[in-house]
Amino acid sequence: MKLVGKRLIIRDFKFSDANDLFLFGSNPIIGYNAGWQPYPSLDVAKNVLYSHMINKETFCICLKDTKEFIGTISLYANTFRNKVNARNLGFSIKQEAWGNEYALEASLLMLDYAFNKLGVDIVGCGHFTYNQRSERVINKLGFQYEGLFRKYKKLYNGEVVDAKWYSMTKDEYERMIENERNENKI
C-alpha cells in the first residue's frame, strides 16, 4: 500500500526500516503514549517490523521530500463492532516531528483509504486520557466522542490507564470533506 499526501507518504514497511523503527520505538515517551513497552533492542524492533509486514495493519509514515521515517499509522480490526465493516485508527509520530500536524495529515490519508478504498462504514480512534496531543488530533479530525473506558488497559509498567474513544462514520467523513471543499472555494 502507498498513499501520497502533500507532505507525507504512507507505505508498507520494508526490511530496511528496522533501524529507524528501533530509534523511534526505543523512545520511552512514544511507547508510553501508545501503550507499548519501548523497544529494548534492535532485535525487538525487527520482530515488530516483521509483524507489521505480515499483518498489513500498521504502516510507515515518511516525509515526501526526504523519505525520512517519522512514525507509524495503523488501521486495524475494530473488535467492538464485529457486525459492521469497522476499523480503528492509531498513529504515533516521533518526538522530533511533533507540532507539524503530520499526524493530522497522515490520519486524513488513512481515513480516505478506509472509507473510499476499503468501504469501511465506521472508524474508531482512541487515546489514553493523559495523551493530550492525540486528543487534539482526534478532535481536529472531527471524530465524535463516544465515551470513557475506565481501567481500559494495564500497561507494560503495571499502570492501569483509562482511555477515551471516538468514532467517525462514512457519512460524517463525507460531510467533513465536502465542508472543506466549500471553505476552500471561498
Coordinates of N, CA and C in Angstrom, one line a residue:
M1 N 0.8 -1.2 0.0 CA 0.0 0.0 0.0 C 0.9 1.2 0.0
K2 N 0.5 2.2 -0.7 CA 1.2 3.5 -0.7 C 0.2 4.6 -0.9
L3 N 0.2 5.6 0.0 CA -0.7 6.7 0.0 C 0.2 8.0 0.0
V4 N -0.1 8.9 -0.9 CA 0.7 10.1 -1.1 C -0.1 11.3 -0.7
G5 N 0.4 12.2 0.2 CA -0.2 13.4 0.6 C 0.6 14.6 0.1
K6 N 0.3 15.7 0.7 CA 1.0 17.0 0.3 C 2.5 16.9 0.8
R7 N 2.6 16.4 2.1 CA 4.0 16.4 2.7 C 4.4 15.0 3.1
L8 N 3.5 14.0 3.0 CA 3.8 12.7 3.5 C 3.5 11.6 2.6
I9 N 4.2 10.4 2.8 CA 3.9 9.2 2.1 C 3.6 8.2 3.2
I10 N 2.6 7.4 3.1 CA 2.3 6.3 3.9 C 2.5 5.0 3.1
R11 N 3.3 4.1 3.6 CA 3.7 3.0 2.8 C 3.9 1.7 3.7
D12 N 3.9 0.6 3.0 CA 4.3 -0.7 3.7 C 5.7 -0.6 4.3
F13 N 5.9 -1.3 5.3 CA 7.2 -1.4 5.9 C 8.1 -2.2 5.0
K14 N 9.4 -1.9 5.1 CA 10.5 -2.7 4.4 C 11.5 -3.1 5.4
F15 N 12.3 -4.2 5.1 CA 13.3 -4.6 6.0 C 14.3 -3.5 6.3
S16 N 14.5 -2.6 5.4 CA 15.5 -1.5 5.6 C 15.0 -0.5 6.6
D17 N 13.7 -0.6 7.1 CA 13.2 0.3 8.1 C 13.5 -0.1 9.5
A18 N 14.2 -1.2 9.7 CA 14.5 -1.7 11.1 C 15.2 -0.7 12.0
N19 N 16.2 -0.1 11.5 CA 16.9 0.8 12.4 C 16.1 2.1 12.7
D20 N 15.4 2.6 11.8 CA 14.5 3.8 12.0 C 13.4 3.4 13.0
L21 N 12.8 2.2 12.8 CA 11.8 1.8 13.7 C 12.3 1.6 15.1
F22 N 13.6 1.1 15.3 CA 14.2 0.9 16.6 C 14.4 2.3 17.2
L23 N 15.0 3.2 16.5 CA 15.2 4.6 17.1 C 13.9 5.2 17.5
F24 N 12.9 5.1 16.7 CA 11.5 5.6 17.0 C 10.9 4.9 18.3
G25 N 10.9 3.6 18.2 CA 10.3 2.8 19.2 C 11.0 2.6 20.5
S26 N 12.3 3.0 20.6 CA 13.0 3.0 21.8 C 12.8 4.2 22.7
N27 N 12.2 5.2 22.1 CA 11.9 6.4 22.9 C 10.8 6.1 23.9
P28 N 11.1 6.3 25.2 CA 10.1 5.9 26.2 C 8.8 6.7 26.2
I29 N 8.9 7.9 25.7 CA 7.7 8.8 25.6 C 6.7 8.3 24.5
I30 N 7.3 7.9 23.4 CA 6.4 7.3 22.3 C 5.7 6.1 22.8
G31 N 6.5 5.1 23.3 CA 5.9 3.9 23.8 C 4.8 4.1 24.8
Y32 N 5.1 4.9 25.8 CA 4.2 5.1 26.9 C 2.9 5.7 26.3
N33 N 3.0 6.7 25.4 CA 1.8 7.3 24.9 C 1.0 6.4 24.0
A34 N 1.6 5.4 23.4 CA 1.0 4.4 22.5 C 0.5 3.2 23.3
G35 N 1.1 3.0 24.5 CA 0.8 1.8 25.3 C 1.7 0.6 25.1
W36 N 2.8 0.7 24.4 CA 3.7 -0.4 24.3 C 5.0 -0.1 24.9
Q37 N 5.7 -1.2 25.3 CA 7.0 -1.0 26.0 C 8.0 -0.6 25.0
P38 N 8.8 0.5 25.4 CA 9.8 0.9 24.5 C 10.7 -0.3 24.1
Y39 N 11.2 -0.3 22.8 CA 12.0 -1.4 22.3 C 13.3 -1.4 23.0
P40 N 13.7 -2.5 23.7 CA 15.0 -2.5 24.3 C 16.2 -2.8 23.4
S41 N 15.9 -3.3 22.2 CA 17.0 -3.7 21.3 C 16.5 -3.7 19.9
L42 N 17.5 -3.7 19.0 CA 17.2 -3.7 17.6 C 16.5 -5.0 17.2
D43 N 16.8 -6.1 17.9 CA 16.1 -7.4 17.6 C 14.6 -7.3 17.9
V44 N 14.3 -6.7 19.0 CA 12.8 -6.5 19.3 C 12.2 -5.7 18.2
A45 N 12.8 -4.6 17.8 CA 12.3 -3.7 16.7 C 12.1 -4.5 15.4
K46 N 13.1 -5.4 15.1 CA 13.0 -6.2 13.9 C 11.8 -7.2 14.0
N47 N 11.5 -7.7 15.2 CA 10.3 -8.6 15.4 C 9.0 -7.8 15.2
V48 N 9.0 -6.6 15.7 CA 7.8 -5.7 15.5 C 7.7 -5.4 14.0
L49 N 8.8 -5.1 13.4 CA 8.8 -4.8 11.9 C 8.2 -6.0 11.1
Y50 N 8.7 -7.2 11.4 CA 8.2 -8.3 10.7 C 6.7 -8.5 10.9
S51 N 6.3 -8.3 12.1 CA 4.8 -8.4 12.4 C 4.0 -7.4 11.6
H52 N 4.5 -6.2 11.5 CA 3.9 -5.2 10.7 C 3.8 -5.6 9.2
M53 N 4.9 -6.1 8.7 CA 5.0 -6.6 7.3 C 4.0 -7.7 7.0
I54 N 3.8 -8.6 8.0 CA 2.9 -9.7 7.8 C 1.5 -9.3 7.9
N55 N 1.2 -8.6 9.0 CA -0.2 -8.2 9.3 C -0.9 -7.2 8.4
K56 N 0.0 -6.3 7.8 CA -0.5 -5.3 6.9 C -1.6 -4.4 7.6
E57 N -1.4 -4.1 8.9 CA -2.3 -3.2 9.6 C -1.6 -1.9 10.1
T58 N -0.3 -1.9 10.1 CA 0.5 -0.8 10.6 C 1.5 -0.4 9.5
F59 N 1.5 0.9 9.2 CA 2.3 1.3 8.0 C 3.3 2.4 8.5
C60 N 4.2 2.7 7.6 CA 5.3 3.6 7.8 C 4.9 5.0 7.3
I61 N 5.1 6.0 8.1 CA 4.9 7.4 7.7 C 6.2 8.0 7.4
C62 N 6.4 8.6 6.2 CA 7.7 9.2 5.8 C 7.4 10.6 5.2
L63 N 8.4 11.5 5.3 CA 8.3 12.7 4.7 C 8.4 12.5 3.2
K64 N 7.6 13.2 2.4 CA 7.6 13.0 1.0 C 8.9 13.5 0.3
D65 N 9.4 14.6 0.7 CA 10.6 15.2 0.1 C 11.9 14.4 0.4
T66 N 12.1 14.0 1.7 CA 13.3 13.4 2.1 C 13.2 11.9 2.3
K67 N 12.0 11.4 2.3 CA 11.8 9.9 2.6 C 12.1 9.5 4.0
E68 N 12.3 10.5 4.9 CA 12.7 10.3 6.3 C 11.5 9.6 7.0
F69 N 11.8 8.6 7.8 CA 10.8 7.9 8.6 C 10.4 8.8 9.8
I70 N 9.1 9.1 10.0 CA 8.7 9.9 11.1 C 7.7 9.3 12.0
G71 N 7.2 8.1 11.7 CA 6.2 7.5 12.5 C 5.5 6.3 11.9
T72 N 4.4 5.9 12.6 CA 3.6 4.8 12.2 C 2.1 5.2 12.2
I73 N 1.3 4.5 11.4 CA -0.1 4.7 11.4 C -0.7 3.3 11.2
S74 N -1.8 3.0 11.9 CA -2.5 1.7 11.8 C -3.9 1.9 11.5
L75 N -4.4 0.9 10.8 CA -5.8 0.7 10.5 C -6.1 -0.8 10.8
Y76 N -6.7 -1.0 12.0 CA -6.8 -2.4 12.4 C -8.2 -2.8 12.8
A77 N -8.5 -4.0 13.0 CA -9.8 -4.6 13.3 C -10.4 -3.9 14.5
N78 N -11.7 -3.5 14.4 CA -12.4 -2.9 15.5 C -13.3 -4.0 16.1
T79 N -12.8 -4.6 17.2 CA -13.5 -5.7 17.8 C -14.8 -5.3 18.5
F80 N -14.9 -4.0 18.8 CA -16.2 -3.6 19.4 C -17.4 -3.7 18.5
R81 N -17.1 -3.6 17.2 CA -18.2 -3.5 16.2 C -17.9 -4.7 15.2
N82 N -18.3 -5.9 15.6 CA -18.0 -7.0 14.7 C -19.1 -7.3 13.7
K83 N -20.2 -6.6 13.7 CA -21.3 -6.8 12.8 C -21.3 -5.9 11.6
V84 N -20.4 -4.9 11.6 CA -20.3 -3.9 10.5 C -18.8 -3.9 10.1
N85 N -18.6 -3.3 8.9 CA -17.2 -3.1 8.4 C -16.6 -1.9 9.1
A86 N -15.9 -2.2 10.2 CA -15.3 -1.2 11.1 C -13.8 -1.4 11.3
R87 N -13.1 -0.3 11.4 CA -11.7 -0.4 11.7 C -11.4 0.7 12.8
N88 N -10.2 0.5 13.4 CA -9.7 1.5 14.4 C -8.5 2.2 13.7
L89 N -8.3 3.4 14.0 CA -7.2 4.2 13.6 C -6.2 4.5 14.7
G90 N -4.9 4.3 14.5 CA -3.9 4.6 15.5 C -2.7 5.3 14.9
F91 N -2.1 6.2 15.6 CA -0.9 6.8 15.0 C 0.1 7.2 16.1
S92 N 1.4 7.2 15.7 CA 2.4 7.7 16.5 C 3.5 8.4 15.7
I93 N 3.9 9.6 16.1 CA 4.8 10.4 15.4 C 6.1 10.5 16.3
K94 N 7.3 10.4 15.7 CA 8.5 10.6 16.5 C 8.5 12.0 17.1
Q95 N 9.1 12.0 18.3 CA 9.0 13.3 19.1 C 9.6 14.5 18.4
E96 N 10.7 14.3 17.6 CA 11.3 15.4 16.9 C 10.4 16.0 15.8
A97 N 9.4 15.3 15.4 CA 8.5 15.8 14.4 C 7.2 16.3 14.9
W98 N 7.0 16.3 16.2 CA 5.8 16.8 16.8 C 5.6 18.3 16.5
G99 N 4.3 18.7 16.4 CA 4.0 20.1 16.2 C 3.9 20.5 14.8
N100 N 4.0 19.6 13.8 CA 3.9 19.9 12.4 C 2.6 19.4 11.7
E101 N 1.7 18.9 12.5 CA 0.4 18.4 12.0 C 0.6 17.2 11.1
Y102 N 1.7 16.4 11.3 CA 1.9 15.2 10.5 C 0.9 14.2 10.8
A103 N 0.5 14.0 12.1 CA -0.5 13.0 12.5 C -1.8 13.3 11.8
L104 N -2.2 14.6 11.8 CA -3.4 15.0 11.1 C -3.4 14.7 9.7
E105 N -2.4 15.0 8.9 CA -2.3 14.7 7.5 C -2.3 13.2 7.3
A106 N -1.5 12.5 8.0 CA -1.5 11.0 7.8 C -2.8 10.4 8.1
S107 N -3.5 10.9 9.2 CA -4.8 10.3 9.5 C -5.8 10.6 8.4
L108 N -5.8 11.8 7.8 CA -6.7 12.1 6.7 C -6.5 11.2 5.5
L109 N -5.2 10.9 5.2 CA -4.9 10.0 4.1 C -5.5 8.6 4.5
M110 N -5.3 8.2 5.7 CA -5.8 6.9 6.1 C -7.3 6.8 6.1
L111 N -8.0 7.9 6.6 CA -9.4 7.9 6.6 C -10.0 7.8 5.1
D112 N -9.3 8.5 4.2 CA -9.7 8.4 2.8 C -9.6 7.0 2.3
Y113 N -8.5 6.4 2.6 CA -8.2 5.0 2.3 C -9.3 4.0 2.9
A114 N -9.6 4.2 4.1 CA -10.5 3.4 4.8 C -11.9 3.5 4.2
F115 N -12.4 4.7 4.0 CA -13.8 4.9 3.6 C -13.9 4.7 2.1
N116 N -13.0 5.1 1.3 CA -13.1 5.1 -0.2 C -12.5 4.0 -0.9
K117 N -11.5 3.3 -0.3 CA -10.9 2.2 -0.9 C -11.3 0.8 -0.3
L118 N -11.5 0.8 1.1 CA -11.8 -0.4 1.8 C -13.4 -0.5 2.0
G119 N -14.1 0.6 1.8 CA -15.5 0.6 2.0 C -15.9 0.4 3.5
V120 N -15.1 0.9 4.4 CA -15.4 0.9 5.8 C -16.6 1.8 6.1
D121 N -17.4 1.3 7.1 CA -18.6 2.0 7.5 C -18.3 3.0 8.6
I122 N -17.4 2.6 9.5 CA -17.1 3.4 10.7 C -15.7 3.2 11.1
V123 N -15.0 4.3 11.6 CA -13.6 4.2 12.1 C -13.6 4.7 13.5
G124 N -13.1 3.9 14.4 CA -12.9 4.3 15.8 C -11.5 4.8 16.0
C125 N -11.3 5.5 17.1 CA -10.0 6.1 17.4 C -10.0 6.4 18.9
G126 N -8.9 6.1 19.6 CA -8.9 6.4 21.0 C -7.5 6.8 21.4
H127 N -7.4 7.2 22.7 CA -6.2 7.7 23.3 C -6.3 7.5 24.8
F128 N -5.2 7.3 25.4 CA -5.1 7.3 26.9 C -5.4 8.7 27.4
T129 N -6.1 8.8 28.5 CA -6.5 10.1 29.0 C -5.4 11.1 29.2
Y130 N -4.2 10.6 29.4 CA -3.1 11.5 29.6 C -2.4 12.0 28.3
N131 N -2.8 11.4 27.2 CA -2.2 11.8 25.9 C -3.0 12.9 25.2
Q132 N -2.7 14.1 25.6 CA -3.5 15.2 25.1 C -3.1 15.6 23.7
R133 N -1.9 15.3 23.2 CA -1.5 15.5 21.8 C -2.4 14.7 20.9
S134 N -2.6 13.4 21.2 CA -3.5 12.6 20.3 C -4.9 13.1 20.4
E135 N -5.4 13.5 21.6 CA -6.7 14.0 21.8 C -7.0 15.2 20.8
R136 N -6.0 16.1 20.8 CA -6.1 17.3 19.9 C -6.2 16.9 18.4
V137 N -5.4 15.9 18.0 CA -5.5 15.5 16.6 C -6.9 14.9 16.3
I138 N -7.3 14.0 17.2 CA -8.6 13.3 17.0 C -9.8 14.4 17.0
N139 N -9.7 15.4 17.8 CA -10.8 16.4 17.8 C -10.7 17.3 16.5
K140 N -9.5 17.6 16.0 CA -9.3 18.3 14.8 C -9.9 17.5 13.6
L141 N -9.7 16.2 13.6 CA -10.2 15.4 12.6 C -11.8 15.3 12.5
G142 N -12.4 15.7 13.6 CA -13.9 15.7 13.7 C -14.5 14.4 14.2
F143 N -13.7 13.5 14.8 CA -14.3 12.3 15.4 C -15.3 12.7 16.5
Q144 N -16.3 11.9 16.7 CA -17.3 12.1 17.7 C -17.0 11.3 18.9
Y145 N -17.0 12.0 20.1 CA -16.7 11.3 21.4 C -17.7 10.3 21.7
E146 N -17.3 9.1 22.0 CA -18.2 8.0 22.4 C -18.2 7.7 23.9
G147 N -17.1 7.9 24.6 CA -17.1 7.7 26.0 C -15.7 7.3 26.5
L148 N -15.7 7.2 27.8 CA -14.5 6.8 28.6 C -14.5 5.3 29.0
F149 N -13.4 4.7 28.6 CA -13.3 3.3 29.1 C -12.4 3.3 30.3
R150 N -13.0 3.1 31.4 CA -12.3 3.1 32.7 C -11.5 1.8 32.8
K151 N -10.3 2.0 33.4 CA -9.4 0.8 33.6 C -9.3 0.0 32.2
Y152 N -9.0 0.7 31.2 CA -9.0 0.2 29.8 C -7.9 -0.8 29.6
K153 N -6.7 -0.5 30.1 CA -5.6 -1.3 29.8 C -4.5 -1.3 30.9
K154 N -3.9 -2.4 31.1 CA -2.7 -2.5 32.0 C -1.5 -2.4 31.2
L155 N -0.7 -1.3 31.4 CA 0.5 -1.1 30.6 C 1.6 -2.0 31.0
Y156 N 2.7 -2.0 30.2 CA 3.8 -2.8 30.4 C 4.5 -2.6 31.8
N157 N 4.3 -1.3 32.4 CA 4.9 -1.0 33.6 C 4.0 -1.2 34.8
G158 N 2.8 -1.9 34.6 CA 1.9 -2.2 35.6 C 0.8 -1.1 35.8
E159 N 1.0 0.0 35.3 CA 0.0 1.1 35.4 C -1.3 0.8 34.7
V160 N -2.4 1.0 35.3 CA -3.7 0.8 34.7 C -4.3 2.1 34.3
V161 N -4.6 2.2 33.0 CA -5.0 3.6 32.4 C -6.4 3.5 31.8
D162 N -7.0 4.7 31.8 CA -8.3 4.9 31.2 C -8.0 5.4 29.8
A163 N -9.0 5.2 28.9 CA -8.9 5.7 27.5 C -10.2 6.3 27.1
K164 N -10.1 7.4 26.3 CA -11.3 8.0 25.6 C -11.4 7.4 24.2
W165 N -12.6 7.2 23.8 CA -12.9 6.6 22.5 C -13.8 7.5 21.7
Y166 N -13.6 7.5 20.4 CA -14.3 8.3 19.4 C -14.6 7.5 18.2
S167 N -15.5 8.0 17.3 CA -15.7 7.3 16.1 C -16.1 8.3 15.0
M168 N -16.0 7.9 13.8 CA -16.4 8.7 12.6 C -17.0 7.7 11.6
T169 N -18.3 8.1 11.2 CA -18.9 7.2 10.1 C -18.5 7.7 8.8
K170 N -18.8 6.9 7.8 CA -18.5 7.3 6.4 C -19.3 8.6 6.0
D171 N -20.5 8.7 6.5 CA -21.3 9.9 6.2 C -20.7 11.2 6.8
E172 N -20.2 11.0 8.1 CA -19.6 12.2 8.7 C -18.3 12.5 8.0
Y173 N -17.6 11.6 7.5 CA -16.3 11.8 6.8 C -16.7 12.6 5.5
E174 N -17.6 12.1 4.8 CA -18.0 12.8 3.5 C -18.5 14.2 3.7
R175 N -19.2 14.4 4.8 CA -19.7 15.8 5.1 C -18.5 16.7 5.5
M176 N -17.5 16.2 6.2 CA -16.3 16.9 6.5 C -15.5 17.3 5.3
I177 N -15.3 16.4 4.4 CA -14.6 16.6 3.1 C -15.4 17.6 2.3
E178 N -16.7 17.5 2.2 CA -17.5 18.5 1.5 C -17.4 19.9 2.1
N179 N -17.4 20.0 3.4 CA -17.3 21.3 4.0 C -15.9 21.9 3.8
E180 N -14.9 21.1 3.8 CA -13.5 21.6 3.5 C -13.4 22.1 2.0
R181 N -14.1 21.3 1.1 CA -14.1 21.8 -0.3 C -14.8 23.1 -0.4
N182 N -15.9 23.3 0.2 CA -16.7 24.5 0.2 C -15.9 25.7 0.8
E183 N -15.2 25.5 1.9 CA -14.4 26.5 2.5 C -13.3 27.0 1.7
N184 N -12.7 26.0 0.9 CA -11.6 26.4 0.1 C -12.0 27.1 -1.2
K185 N -13.2 27.0 -1.6 CA -13.7 27.7 -2.8 C -14.0 29.2 -2.5
I186 N -14.1 29.6 -1.3 CA -14.5 31.0 -1.0 C -13.3 31.9 -1.2

